[in-house]
Coordinates of C-alpha atoms in Angstrom, one line a residue:
Chain A
M1 CA 39.0 45.4 -26.9
K2 CA 36.1 43.2 -25.8
S3 CA 37.6 42.7 -21.8
R4 CA 35.2 45.6 -21.0
L5 CA 32.2 44.6 -22.4
V6 CA 33.0 40.8 -20.7
A7 CA 33.2 42.5 -17.5
D8 CA 29.9 43.9 -18.1
R9 CA 28.6 40.7 -18.8
L10 CA 29.9 39.1 -16.0
R11 CA 28.6 41.7 -13.6
D12 CA 25.2 41.1 -15.3
L13 CA 25.3 37.7 -14.7
Q14 CA 26.4 37.7 -11.1
S15 CA 23.8 40.2 -10.0
I16 CA 20.9 37.8 -11.6
T17 CA 22.5 34.9 -10.2
D18 CA 23.9 35.9 -6.7
A19 CA 21.2 38.9 -5.5
A20 CA 18.1 39.5 -7.5
L21 CA 16.9 36.2 -7.9
A22 CA 17.9 35.0 -4.6
Y23 CA 14.5 35.0 -3.3
L24 CA 12.3 34.1 -6.2
P25 CA 10.9 30.2 -6.6
L26 CA 13.3 28.3 -8.4
E27 CA 11.1 27.7 -11.7
T28 CA 10.9 31.8 -11.7
L29 CA 14.6 32.0 -11.2
L30 CA 15.8 30.0 -14.0
S31 CA 13.7 31.3 -16.1
E32 CA 14.6 35.0 -15.6
L33 CA 18.3 33.6 -15.9
L34 CA 17.7 32.1 -19.4
T35 CA 16.4 35.7 -20.4
R36 CA 19.1 37.0 -19.7
V37 CA 21.3 34.6 -21.3
V38 CA 19.5 35.0 -24.7
D39 CA 19.8 38.7 -24.3
I40 CA 23.1 39.1 -23.5
L41 CA 24.8 36.2 -26.0
G42 CA 22.5 37.4 -28.5
V43 CA 20.9 33.8 -29.2
D44 CA 17.6 32.5 -29.9
T45 CA 17.1 29.9 -27.9
A46 CA 18.3 28.8 -24.4
A47 CA 17.1 25.6 -22.3
I48 CA 18.3 23.9 -18.7
L49 CA 17.9 20.4 -18.6
L50 CA 18.5 18.5 -15.0
L51 CA 19.8 15.2 -14.4
E52 CA 17.5 12.6 -12.6
D53 CA 17.6 11.2 -9.3
D54 CA 18.8 7.9 -11.4
D55 CA 21.7 9.8 -13.2
T56 CA 20.6 8.3 -16.3
T57 CA 18.2 10.7 -17.8
L58 CA 18.2 14.7 -18.1
V59 CA 15.0 16.4 -18.3
P60 CA 14.2 20.2 -19.3
R61 CA 13.2 22.0 -16.5
A62 CA 13.4 26.1 -18.2
A63 CA 13.9 27.2 -21.9
K64 CA 13.4 30.0 -23.8
G65 CA 12.5 29.6 -27.3
L66 CA 12.3 26.2 -26.8
E67 CA 9.4 25.9 -24.3
E68 CA 7.7 22.8 -25.9
E69 CA 11.0 20.9 -25.0
V70 CA 9.2 21.8 -21.2
E71 CA 6.2 21.1 -22.0
R72 CA 6.5 17.8 -23.5
A73 CA 8.5 16.5 -21.0
V74 CA 11.2 15.0 -23.7
R75 CA 13.7 12.4 -21.8
I76 CA 17.3 13.0 -23.3
P77 CA 19.9 9.8 -22.4
V78 CA 23.0 10.6 -20.6
G79 CA 25.7 10.0 -23.4
R80 CA 23.8 10.4 -26.4
G81 CA 22.7 13.1 -28.3
F82 CA 23.9 17.1 -27.5
A83 CA 23.1 17.2 -24.1
G84 CA 23.8 13.9 -23.2
R85 CA 27.2 13.6 -24.2
I86 CA 27.9 17.2 -22.4
A87 CA 26.3 15.5 -19.3
A88 CA 28.6 12.3 -19.8
T89 CA 31.5 14.1 -20.7
R90 CA 31.5 16.8 -18.3
R91 CA 32.9 19.1 -21.4
P92 CA 31.0 21.6 -23.4
V93 CA 30.0 21.2 -26.5
R94 CA 29.8 23.2 -29.8
I95 CA 27.9 22.4 -32.8
L96 CA 28.6 24.5 -35.7
N97 CA 25.4 23.2 -38.5
L98 CA 22.6 20.9 -37.0
A99 CA 22.2 19.2 -39.7
E100 CA 25.5 17.5 -39.9
A101 CA 25.4 16.4 -36.5
Q102 CA 24.1 13.7 -34.0
V103 CA 20.9 15.2 -32.3
V104 CA 18.4 12.7 -30.1
N105 CA 15.7 15.5 -29.3
P106 CA 13.4 16.3 -32.1
I107 CA 12.3 19.7 -31.2
L108 CA 16.0 21.3 -31.7
R109 CA 15.4 20.3 -35.7
E110 CA 11.7 21.1 -35.3
K111 CA 12.9 24.6 -34.8
G112 CA 15.0 24.6 -37.5
L113 CA 17.9 25.7 -35.1
C114 CA 21.4 25.3 -36.7
S115 CA 24.0 26.5 -34.2
L116 CA 24.3 25.2 -30.4
L117 CA 27.0 25.6 -27.7
G118 CA 26.1 23.9 -24.3
V119 CA 27.9 23.3 -20.8
P120 CA 27.4 21.2 -18.4
L121 CA 26.1 22.1 -14.5
L122 CA 28.4 21.1 -12.3
V123 CA 28.0 21.2 -8.4
E124 CA 31.1 20.2 -6.6
G125 CA 32.4 18.5 -9.3
N126 CA 29.4 16.2 -10.4
V127 CA 26.9 17.2 -13.0
V128 CA 23.7 17.9 -12.3
G129 CA 22.3 19.6 -15.7
V130 CA 22.8 21.4 -19.0
L131 CA 22.9 24.4 -20.1
H132 CA 22.7 24.9 -23.8
V133 CA 21.9 28.2 -26.3
G134 CA 21.4 28.0 -29.8
T135 CA 20.9 30.4 -33.0
L136 CA 18.5 29.7 -36.0
H137 CA 21.2 31.3 -37.8
E138 CA 24.9 29.6 -38.4
R139 CA 26.9 30.6 -35.6
A140 CA 30.7 29.9 -34.9
F141 CA 30.5 30.1 -30.9
D142 CA 33.9 31.3 -29.3
D143 CA 36.0 30.5 -26.1
E144 CA 34.6 34.0 -24.6
D145 CA 30.9 32.7 -25.5
E146 CA 32.1 29.5 -24.1
E147 CA 33.3 31.1 -20.5
L148 CA 30.4 33.2 -20.2
L149 CA 27.7 30.4 -20.9
Q150 CA 29.9 28.0 -18.2
R151 CA 30.1 30.8 -15.6
A152 CA 26.1 31.3 -16.0
A153 CA 25.8 27.6 -15.7
D154 CA 28.0 27.5 -12.7
R155 CA 25.9 30.3 -10.7
A156 CA 22.5 28.8 -11.5
A157 CA 23.9 25.2 -10.6
L158 CA 24.4 26.9 -7.3
A159 CA 21.3 27.7 -7.0
I160 CA 19.6 24.6 -8.3
S161 CA 22.0 22.6 -5.9
S162 CA 20.7 24.8 -2.7
R163 CA 17.2 24.8 -4.1
L164 CA 17.2 21.6 -4.8
T165 CA 18.3 20.5 -1.6
E166 CA 15.9 22.5 0.3
Q167 CA 13.1 20.8 -1.6
E168 CA 14.3 17.5 -1.2
R169 CA 15.0 17.6 2.5
G170 CA 11.5 19.2 3.1
L171 CA 10.1 16.1 0.8
A172 CA 12.5 13.8 2.4
N173 CA 11.1 14.5 5.5
A174 CA 7.5 14.0 4.9
L175 CA 8.7 11.0 3.2
Q176 CA 10.6 9.7 6.1
R177 CA 7.6 10.9 8.7
S178 CA 5.6 8.9 6.5
L179 CA 8.2 5.6 6.4
M180 CA 8.2 5.4 10.2
P181 CA 4.6 3.8 10.8
R182 CA 3.0 4.2 13.8
L183 CA 4.4 1.1 15.8
P184 CA 1.3 -1.2 17.0
Q185 CA 0.5 -1.7 21.1
L186 CA 0.5 -5.0 22.1
P187 CA 0.4 -6.3 25.8
A188 CA 2.9 -9.3 25.0
V189 CA 5.6 -7.4 22.7
A190 CA 7.3 -4.0 23.4
L191 CA 8.9 -2.4 19.7
A192 CA 11.1 0.4 19.1
G193 CA 12.7 1.4 15.7
R194 CA 14.8 4.0 14.6
Y195 CA 15.5 5.8 10.9
L196 CA 18.3 8.3 9.8
P197 CA 18.5 9.8 6.8
A198 CA 22.1 9.8 5.0
A199 CA 23.9 13.0 5.5
A200 CA 23.7 14.2 2.2
A201 CA 20.1 14.8 2.8
R202 CA 19.3 12.5 -0.3
L203 CA 16.7 10.2 0.2
G204 CA 17.4 6.5 0.4
G205 CA 15.3 3.3 0.4
D206 CA 15.8 2.1 3.8
W207 CA 12.7 1.2 5.6
F208 CA 10.7 -1.0 8.3
D209 CA 7.1 -1.8 9.3
A210 CA 5.8 -3.6 12.2
F211 CA 1.5 -4.4 12.3
A212 CA -0.3 -6.4 13.9
L213 CA -2.0 -9.9 11.6
P214 CA -5.7 -10.4 12.0
D215 CA -4.6 -13.6 14.3
G216 CA -3.0 -11.7 16.9
R217 CA 0.7 -12.3 15.9
L218 CA 3.2 -9.6 14.9
A219 CA 4.5 -9.0 11.7
L220 CA 8.0 -7.0 11.5
A221 CA 10.2 -6.2 8.3
I222 CA 13.0 -4.1 7.2
G223 CA 14.4 -3.6 4.0
D224 CA 16.4 -1.7 1.9
V225 CA 16.0 -0.6 -1.7
V226 CA 18.8 -0.5 -4.1
G227 CA 19.7 3.1 -5.1
R228 CA 18.6 6.6 -3.6
G229 CA 16.4 9.6 -4.4
F230 CA 13.0 9.7 -4.8
H231 CA 12.2 6.8 -7.1
A232 CA 14.0 4.2 -4.8
A233 CA 11.9 6.4 -2.1
A234 CA 8.7 5.5 -3.8
I235 CA 9.9 2.0 -4.8
M236 CA 10.2 1.4 -1.4
G237 CA 6.1 2.9 -0.8
Q238 CA 5.0 0.2 -3.4
L239 CA 6.9 -2.6 -1.6
R240 CA 5.7 -1.8 1.6
S241 CA 2.2 -1.5 0.5
G242 CA 2.7 -4.8 -1.7
L243 CA 4.4 -6.5 1.9
R244 CA 1.2 -5.5 3.9
A245 CA -1.3 -6.9 1.2
Y246 CA 0.5 -10.4 0.9
A247 CA 1.0 -10.6 4.4
L248 CA -2.5 -9.9 5.2
G249 CA -3.0 -12.5 3.0
G250 CA -2.1 -14.9 5.7
V251 CA 0.7 -16.6 3.9
S252 CA 4.1 -17.8 5.5
P253 CA 6.8 -15.0 5.2
A254 CA 8.6 -17.2 2.1
V255 CA 5.7 -16.8 0.0
V256 CA 5.0 -13.2 0.9
L257 CA 8.6 -12.5 -0.2
E258 CA 8.1 -14.7 -3.6
R259 CA 4.9 -12.8 -4.0
L260 CA 7.2 -9.7 -3.8
S261 CA 9.5 -10.3 -6.0
S262 CA 7.6 -11.2 -9.3
L263 CA 5.8 -7.5 -7.8
L264 CA 9.0 -5.6 -7.5
R265 CA 10.4 -7.2 -11.1
Q266 CA 6.9 -6.0 -12.7
I267 CA 7.2 -2.5 -11.3
E268 CA 10.7 -1.8 -12.4
P269 CA 12.5 -4.1 -14.0
G270 CA 16.5 -4.2 -13.0
R271 CA 15.5 -2.5 -9.4
T272 CA 16.1 -5.1 -6.4
A273 CA 15.9 -4.4 -2.9
T274 CA 17.2 -6.6 0.4
L275 CA 13.9 -7.7 2.6
L276 CA 13.8 -9.5 6.2
Y277 CA 10.3 -10.0 7.1
L278 CA 9.1 -12.2 10.0
V279 CA 6.1 -13.3 12.2
L280 CA 6.3 -13.5 15.9
D281 CA 3.9 -15.6 17.8
A282 CA 4.4 -14.0 21.4
H283 CA 1.6 -16.5 22.8
G284 CA 3.6 -19.4 21.1
G285 CA 6.9 -18.2 22.0
T286 CA 7.8 -18.6 18.3
L287 CA 8.9 -16.9 15.7
T288 CA 9.3 -17.5 11.7
L289 CA 11.4 -15.6 9.4
A290 CA 12.6 -15.3 5.9
S291 CA 15.4 -13.1 4.7
A292 CA 15.5 -11.6 0.7
G293 CA 19.4 -10.9 0.6
H294 CA 19.1 -8.8 4.0
P295 CA 21.7 -8.9 6.7
P296 CA 21.2 -11.3 9.9
P297 CA 19.3 -10.3 12.7
L298 CA 20.7 -10.1 16.1
I299 CA 18.8 -12.3 18.5
Q300 CA 19.4 -11.5 22.6
P301 CA 17.9 -14.7 24.7
T302 CA 16.6 -14.6 27.7
D303 CA 19.8 -15.6 29.3
G304 CA 23.4 -15.4 27.3
E305 CA 25.4 -13.9 25.0
P306 CA 23.3 -12.2 21.9
W307 CA 24.1 -14.3 18.4
Y308 CA 23.5 -13.6 14.9
L309 CA 21.0 -15.6 12.7
D310 CA 22.7 -18.1 10.6
L311 CA 21.2 -17.8 7.4
P312 CA 21.2 -19.4 4.2
G313 CA 22.4 -17.6 1.3
S314 CA 19.6 -15.7 -0.4
V315 CA 18.7 -13.2 -3.6
P316 CA 17.7 -10.1 -3.2
L317 CA 13.8 -9.1 -4.5
G318 CA 13.7 -8.5 -7.9
A319 CA 17.0 -10.4 -8.6
A320 CA 16.1 -13.3 -10.2
R321 CA 12.6 -14.8 -12.0
H322 CA 10.7 -17.5 -9.8
T323 CA 13.2 -17.3 -6.5
R324 CA 12.2 -19.6 -3.9
Y325 CA 12.8 -18.1 -0.5
D326 CA 13.0 -20.4 2.5
D327 CA 10.9 -20.2 6.0
Q328 CA 12.9 -20.7 9.3
D329 CA 11.3 -21.5 12.5
L330 CA 12.9 -19.7 16.1
E331 CA 12.4 -20.2 19.6
F332 CA 11.5 -17.2 20.9
A333 CA 10.7 -17.1 24.8
P334 CA 9.6 -14.3 26.5
G335 CA 12.2 -11.4 27.3
S336 CA 13.8 -12.6 24.3
T337 CA 14.8 -9.5 22.3
I338 CA 15.4 -9.4 18.4
L339 CA 17.0 -6.7 16.5
L340 CA 16.7 -5.9 12.8
Y341 CA 18.8 -3.2 11.1
T342 CA 19.9 -2.2 7.6
D343 CA 23.9 -2.2 6.4
G344 CA 23.8 1.5 7.0
L345 CA 23.5 1.2 10.4
V346 CA 26.8 -1.2 10.8
E347 CA 29.2 0.2 7.7
R348 CA 31.4 2.3 8.5
R349 CA 34.2 3.7 5.8
G350 CA 37.6 2.4 6.1
E351 CA 36.6 -0.2 8.5
P352 CA 35.5 -4.2 8.1
L353 CA 32.0 -4.9 8.6
E354 CA 32.9 -7.5 11.5
A355 CA 34.1 -4.5 13.3
G356 CA 30.4 -2.8 13.0
L357 CA 28.6 -5.9 13.6
E358 CA 30.8 -6.6 17.0
R359 CA 30.0 -3.1 18.3
L360 CA 26.1 -3.8 17.5
A361 CA 26.2 -6.9 19.7
A362 CA 28.0 -5.4 22.3
T363 CA 25.7 -2.6 22.8
V364 CA 22.4 -5.0 22.6
A365 CA 24.6 -7.4 25.2
Q366 CA 24.6 -4.1 27.5
G367 CA 21.3 -5.5 28.4
H368 CA 18.8 -2.3 28.5
E369 CA 15.5 -2.7 30.2
Q370 CA 13.8 -0.3 28.1
L371 CA 13.8 -1.2 24.6
E372 CA 13.2 3.0 23.2
H373 CA 17.1 3.1 25.6
L374 CA 18.2 0.6 23.4
G375 CA 17.2 1.9 20.4
D376 CA 19.4 4.9 21.4
A377 CA 22.3 3.6 22.4
L378 CA 22.2 1.6 19.3
I379 CA 22.4 4.8 17.3
D380 CA 24.6 6.8 19.8
V381 CA 27.5 4.0 19.0
L382 CA 27.0 3.1 15.6
L383 CA 26.4 6.3 14.5
P384 CA 27.8 8.8 17.0
E385 CA 28.3 11.2 14.4
G386 CA 25.0 10.4 12.4
A387 CA 24.2 8.5 9.5
G388 CA 27.1 8.7 6.9
N389 CA 26.6 8.3 2.9
D390 CA 23.5 5.7 3.2
D391 CA 20.7 5.9 5.6
A392 CA 20.2 3.3 8.3
A393 CA 17.4 1.7 10.0
L394 CA 16.9 -0.3 12.8
L395 CA 13.6 -2.4 14.5
L396 CA 13.8 -4.2 17.6
A397 CA 10.8 -6.2 19.1
R398 CA 10.8 -8.5 22.9
A399 CA 8.5 -10.4 24.1
T400 CA 7.6 -9.4 27.3
P401 CA 6.7 -11.5 30.5
L402 CA 3.0 -11.1 31.4
A403 CA 1.8 -9.6 34.4
D404 CA -0.8 -11.2 37.2
P405 CA -2.3 -9.1 37.3
L406 CA -2.7 -8.7 33.7
V407 CA -4.5 -5.2 32.2
A408 CA -4.8 -5.1 28.4
R409 CA -6.5 -2.6 26.1
F410 CA -8.1 -3.0 22.6
P411 CA -9.5 -0.8 20.3
A412 CA -13.5 -1.9 20.3
E413 CA -13.3 -3.8 17.0
V414 CA -13.8 -7.2 15.9
E415 CA -10.2 -7.7 14.7
S416 CA -9.5 -7.5 18.7
I417 CA -10.7 -10.3 19.0
P418 CA -8.1 -13.1 18.0
V419 CA -5.7 -10.7 19.3
M420 CA -7.0 -10.8 22.9
R421 CA -7.5 -14.6 22.7
R422 CA -3.9 -15.1 21.9
L423 CA -2.8 -12.7 24.7
L424 CA -5.2 -14.2 27.2
A425 CA -4.2 -18.0 26.0
R426 CA -1.0 -17.0 27.1
W427 CA -1.5 -15.7 30.0
L428 CA -3.8 -18.6 31.4
D429 CA -0.8 -20.9 30.5
D430 CA 1.7 -19.0 32.6
A431 CA -0.7 -19.3 35.6
G432 CA -0.8 -23.6 35.1
A433 CA -4.4 -23.5 33.2
T434 CA -5.0 -26.6 31.2
R435 CA -6.0 -27.1 27.8
A436 CA -9.9 -27.2 28.3
D437 CA -9.5 -23.8 31.2
V438 CA -7.3 -22.3 28.1
D439 CA -10.2 -22.9 25.2
D440 CA -13.1 -22.4 27.8
L441 CA -11.8 -18.8 29.5
T442 CA -10.5 -17.7 26.1
L443 CA -14.1 -18.7 24.2
A444 CA -15.8 -17.1 27.4
S445 CA -14.0 -13.5 27.4
A446 CA -13.9 -13.5 23.3
E447 CA -17.9 -13.7 23.8
A448 CA -17.9 -11.2 26.8
A449 CA -15.2 -8.8 24.3
A450 CA -17.6 -9.1 21.5
N451 CA -20.8 -7.9 23.1
A452 CA -18.8 -5.2 24.1
I453 CA -17.8 -4.3 21.0
E454 CA -21.6 -5.1 19.3
H455 CA -23.4 -3.2 21.8
A456 CA -21.6 -0.8 24.0
Y457 CA -20.4 1.7 21.0
G458 CA -22.1 3.7 18.5
L459 CA -20.1 4.4 15.3
E460 CA -17.6 5.9 17.3
P461 CA -14.1 4.0 18.3
G462 CA -14.1 2.8 21.5
V463 CA -12.0 0.9 24.0
V464 CA -12.4 -2.9 25.6
E465 CA -10.1 -3.7 28.8
L466 CA -9.2 -7.1 29.6
R467 CA -8.2 -7.7 33.2
A468 CA -7.0 -11.3 34.5
R469 CA -5.9 -12.2 37.9
T470 CA -4.8 -15.7 39.8
E471 CA -6.9 -16.3 42.8
R472 CA -5.3 -18.0 45.6
G473 CA -3.2 -19.9 43.0
D474 CA -6.1 -21.9 41.8
S475 CA -8.7 -20.1 40.3
V476 CA -8.9 -17.0 38.0
T477 CA -11.3 -14.0 37.7
L478 CA -11.4 -12.2 34.1
S479 CA -12.9 -9.1 33.6
I480 CA -14.0 -7.5 30.3
R481 CA -14.7 -4.0 30.4
D482 CA -16.3 -1.7 28.6
F483 CA -16.8 2.2 28.6
G484 CA -19.8 2.9 26.2
N485 CA -23.3 3.0 27.0
W486 CA -24.8 -0.8 26.6
R487 CA -28.1 -0.8 24.5
A488 CA -30.0 -4.4 24.2
P489 CA -28.6 -6.7 22.2
R490 CA -29.7 -7.6 18.9
G491 CA -30.5 -10.7 17.3
V492 CA -30.8 -13.9 19.1
H493 CA -26.9 -14.8 19.3
R494 CA -26.1 -12.5 21.3
G495 CA -28.5 -14.5 24.1
R496 CA -26.4 -17.5 23.3
G497 CA -23.1 -15.8 23.8
L498 CA -24.4 -14.9 27.4
L499 CA -25.5 -19.2 27.4
L500 CA -22.0 -19.7 26.7
M501 CA -20.2 -17.6 29.4
E502 CA -22.0 -19.2 31.8
G503 CA -21.8 -22.5 30.5
L504 CA -18.0 -22.3 30.3
A505 CA -17.0 -20.1 33.2
D506 CA -18.0 -21.0 36.8
V507 CA -19.1 -17.6 37.6
V508 CA -20.2 -14.8 35.5
E509 CA -21.0 -11.2 36.4
V510 CA -22.7 -8.7 34.8
V511 CA -22.3 -4.8 36.2
R512 CA -23.8 -2.2 34.3
S513 CA -22.4 1.4 35.4
D514 CA -22.9 5.3 33.8
E515 CA -19.5 4.3 33.0
G516 CA -19.7 1.3 30.9
T517 CA -20.2 -2.6 31.5
T518 CA -18.2 -5.1 33.4
I519 CA -18.3 -8.9 32.6
E520 CA -16.7 -10.8 35.2
L521 CA -15.9 -14.5 34.9
S522 CA -14.5 -16.7 37.6
R523 CA -13.5 -20.3 37.0
Q524 CA -11.1 -22.5 39.1
L525 CA -8.6 -24.2 37.1
G526 CA -7.5 -27.8 36.8
A527 CA -11.2 -28.9 37.2
E528 CA -12.7 -31.6 35.4
A529 CA -13.9 -30.2 31.8
A530 CA -17.8 -29.5 31.6
Chain B
M1 CA -4.8 -20.7 17.4
N2 CA -3.5 -19.7 13.8
E3 CA -5.3 -21.7 11.4
Q4 CA -7.0 -19.8 8.7
P5 CA -10.5 -21.3 8.3
Q6 CA -10.7 -23.9 5.5
S7 CA -13.7 -25.3 3.9
D8 CA -14.5 -28.2 1.5
V9 CA -17.9 -29.2 -0.1
S10 CA -18.8 -32.2 -2.0
Y11 CA -21.7 -34.2 -2.5
R12 CA -22.4 -38.2 -1.6
D13 CA -25.8 -39.5 -2.6
S14 CA -27.4 -36.3 -2.7
V15 CA -26.1 -35.1 0.6
G16 CA -23.8 -32.1 0.7
V17 CA -20.8 -32.5 3.0
V18 CA -19.0 -29.3 4.0
T19 CA -16.2 -29.7 5.8
L20 CA -15.1 -27.2 8.2
R21 CA -11.6 -27.0 9.4
G22 CA -9.9 -24.2 11.7
E23 CA -11.7 -21.5 13.8
V24 CA -15.6 -20.9 13.0
D25 CA -16.0 -17.4 14.7
I26 CA -17.1 -13.8 14.4
V27 CA -14.2 -13.3 12.5
Q28 CA -14.8 -15.8 10.0
A29 CA -18.7 -16.0 9.9
H30 CA -19.8 -13.9 6.8
D31 CA -17.6 -15.8 4.6
L32 CA -18.6 -19.3 5.9
R33 CA -22.1 -18.3 5.9
E34 CA -22.2 -17.5 2.2
R35 CA -20.5 -21.2 1.4
L36 CA -22.9 -22.7 3.6
V37 CA -25.8 -21.5 2.3
K38 CA -24.3 -22.1 -1.6
A39 CA -23.8 -25.5 -0.6
I40 CA -27.3 -25.8 -0.4
R41 CA -28.7 -27.5 -3.5
N42 CA -32.6 -28.0 -3.8
E43 CA -32.5 -31.8 -4.9
D44 CA -30.2 -32.9 -2.1
L45 CA -31.4 -34.9 0.8
G46 CA -30.2 -33.1 3.2
L47 CA -26.9 -31.4 4.5
V48 CA -23.7 -32.6 6.6
V49 CA -21.5 -30.2 8.2
D50 CA -18.4 -32.1 9.2
L51 CA -16.4 -30.1 12.2
T52 CA -14.3 -32.8 13.3
D53 CA -11.0 -30.6 12.2
A54 CA -12.7 -27.5 14.0
T55 CA -10.7 -25.9 16.7
Y56 CA -12.9 -23.3 17.9
I57 CA -16.7 -21.8 17.7
D58 CA -17.8 -19.2 19.3
S59 CA -21.6 -18.0 19.3
V60 CA -21.7 -16.3 15.7
G61 CA -20.4 -19.8 14.4
V62 CA -23.0 -21.7 16.8
S63 CA -25.6 -19.1 14.9
L64 CA -24.6 -19.6 11.8
L65 CA -25.6 -23.5 12.4
F66 CA -28.8 -22.9 13.9
E67 CA -29.8 -20.4 11.0
L68 CA -28.5 -23.1 8.5
A69 CA -30.8 -25.8 10.0
E70 CA -34.1 -23.2 9.7
R71 CA -33.3 -22.8 6.4
L72 CA -33.0 -26.2 5.5
A73 CA -35.7 -27.3 7.6
E74 CA -38.2 -24.4 5.6
R75 CA -37.0 -26.8 2.2
Q76 CA -38.0 -29.7 4.2
L77 CA -34.4 -30.9 4.3
R78 CA -32.0 -32.5 7.0
L79 CA -28.9 -31.0 8.7
A80 CA -26.6 -33.4 10.3
V81 CA -23.3 -32.3 12.5
V82 CA -20.5 -34.3 12.7
L83 CA -18.4 -33.9 16.0
P84 CA -15.7 -35.6 17.8
E85 CA -16.4 -36.5 20.9
V86 CA -14.6 -34.4 23.3
G87 CA -12.9 -30.9 22.8
L88 CA -14.0 -27.4 22.9
V89 CA -16.3 -27.5 20.0
S90 CA -18.3 -30.2 21.2
R91 CA -18.8 -28.9 24.5
V92 CA -19.8 -25.7 22.9
L93 CA -22.5 -27.6 21.3
R94 CA -23.7 -29.4 24.1
I95 CA -24.5 -25.9 26.1
V96 CA -26.2 -24.7 23.4
N97 CA -28.3 -27.8 22.6
L98 CA -27.4 -27.7 19.3
K99 CA -29.4 -31.2 19.1
S100 CA -32.6 -29.6 19.2
V101 CA -32.3 -29.0 15.6
A102 CA -29.9 -31.1 14.0
E103 CA -28.5 -34.8 14.5
V104 CA -25.2 -35.2 16.2
H105 CA -23.3 -38.0 14.4
G106 CA -19.1 -39.0 15.1
T107 CA -18.5 -39.8 11.4
V108 CA -19.4 -38.5 8.1
N109 CA -21.0 -41.8 6.9
D110 CA -23.0 -42.3 9.7
A111 CA -24.5 -38.6 9.2
V112 CA -25.0 -39.4 5.6
A113 CA -26.6 -42.6 6.1
A114 CA -29.0 -40.8 8.7
I115 CA -29.9 -38.6 6.8
H116 CA -31.1 -40.9 3.9
D117 CA -33.1 -43.1 7.0

């Protein structure tokens, strides 16, 4: 007798979920859907709650007759109360009289609701939320009501999941873009990075970063925040900022990790993250690293097989109170390559981790000359079908031999001076300079660069170029060039700058032209210090 | 070249002793300047700047010393600088003729004693 009526209702539901609403924004769609549910079932209230990314909390997303629920952003723990029980058991729940039931949400009582019926929103068998309706008078919801509501929920779940995916994908892309740092351009180091989001387009917590420290050394980090979704991504962003702040403070990698661990415990107790952080001194040919439970880096020396660094056991960030981490120092000669990665790169379902690690080492051993090509090859070999359930990241760094003549460009900023000094010191070392040669010539060049930075450019960003070449094997010529309009030095210390250059180099030549100013410094290497 | 700039201030017999380690340059000058100026007490006889463990000094660092000498002279206070015999810092301070504005000594004890003379 009711079958015709039910068929009508189903048609109603199908029409609103499948066709007309398909082009509406999600909020409008849900609102319309609830209006129809209220109408068709003859109830007083209807609400949709969605599961948060952490899978532990339900948050109201749309409501009819219960708008306060959305406005107040009530949070319902999964497993507790009416809606929480539906989400936890993935089964419908009927309540005849609210006065005799366990309910978490105070608004349900405030509204004077008496009877409730709720069903789970399921996508591919997973709960994504709850749809419930209520009446102010007592009503015994029957199987047909339940079936009808479940159909509405299924349609809603489908719409929600596709909209969410779309939204998440957009945000995930934006986040991913911001997560990929602009890799710094340094003369003695080549860098390449890759990030692959997980196949399901859910956000992951993998990240990497690379930046120059004030003294010209290079800071590299790769990490993995446990968990997924926007929340994990947000934590990742905070860790990233924290890392940079602590790293710029000039403390060792182990201390940076100790501080980050405390930071993570403060931001979100219970959340953990693995992290590998290292400082690379391309001039000194060394690196210092510390690991917080992260997979070991792979090192390809100038000759010989690549090898995995033997890291002592360490706990992830946030896992324990007052964690101590250890610094490890390594040789890192020009031509060496280091590969940092997250487990998403090497783990493949149904095979031991060693297989992935072996593939990784074998790919690096092929000896790609271009780091970017190696980055591509690693992705091709390790993740031929793209990332799996987990996202994946890798970061490659190689200390490059310095050319003679050397040409390097720096932003015209005071911070570039130490960077230039480090580079030049290494180049001079290679050219056979003595300690005094290195000291004097790097200082003279720093003075020339300071001149360019302070006098060649106004507030617009400029560039300083360093060229260095050996002449007949025993003397060097360094030129420091700007591309701005030189103006008269201000203040007395610039006069001392020129005095120093003349005192430290054998020959100082200043050439001014419309295109900028070049200061050329020459010196015989190995001569007795002045 | 990785040393972070460090400075200590102590006082011996009415003489301030500032020890600068690491790099005294354009990058650090601003912070160092403040610390040096604050180290000067009106009741003192003078100030000793110990550069024994300084590894690098550029023209901005040099100017800092000249400025300090000038400020001290205005208050009739004396500046003495402690330098090792060799090394970049000594070479630089010879080139700019630091001796024209400050006394140069080999040890902090000599420098403090000289200010008392």
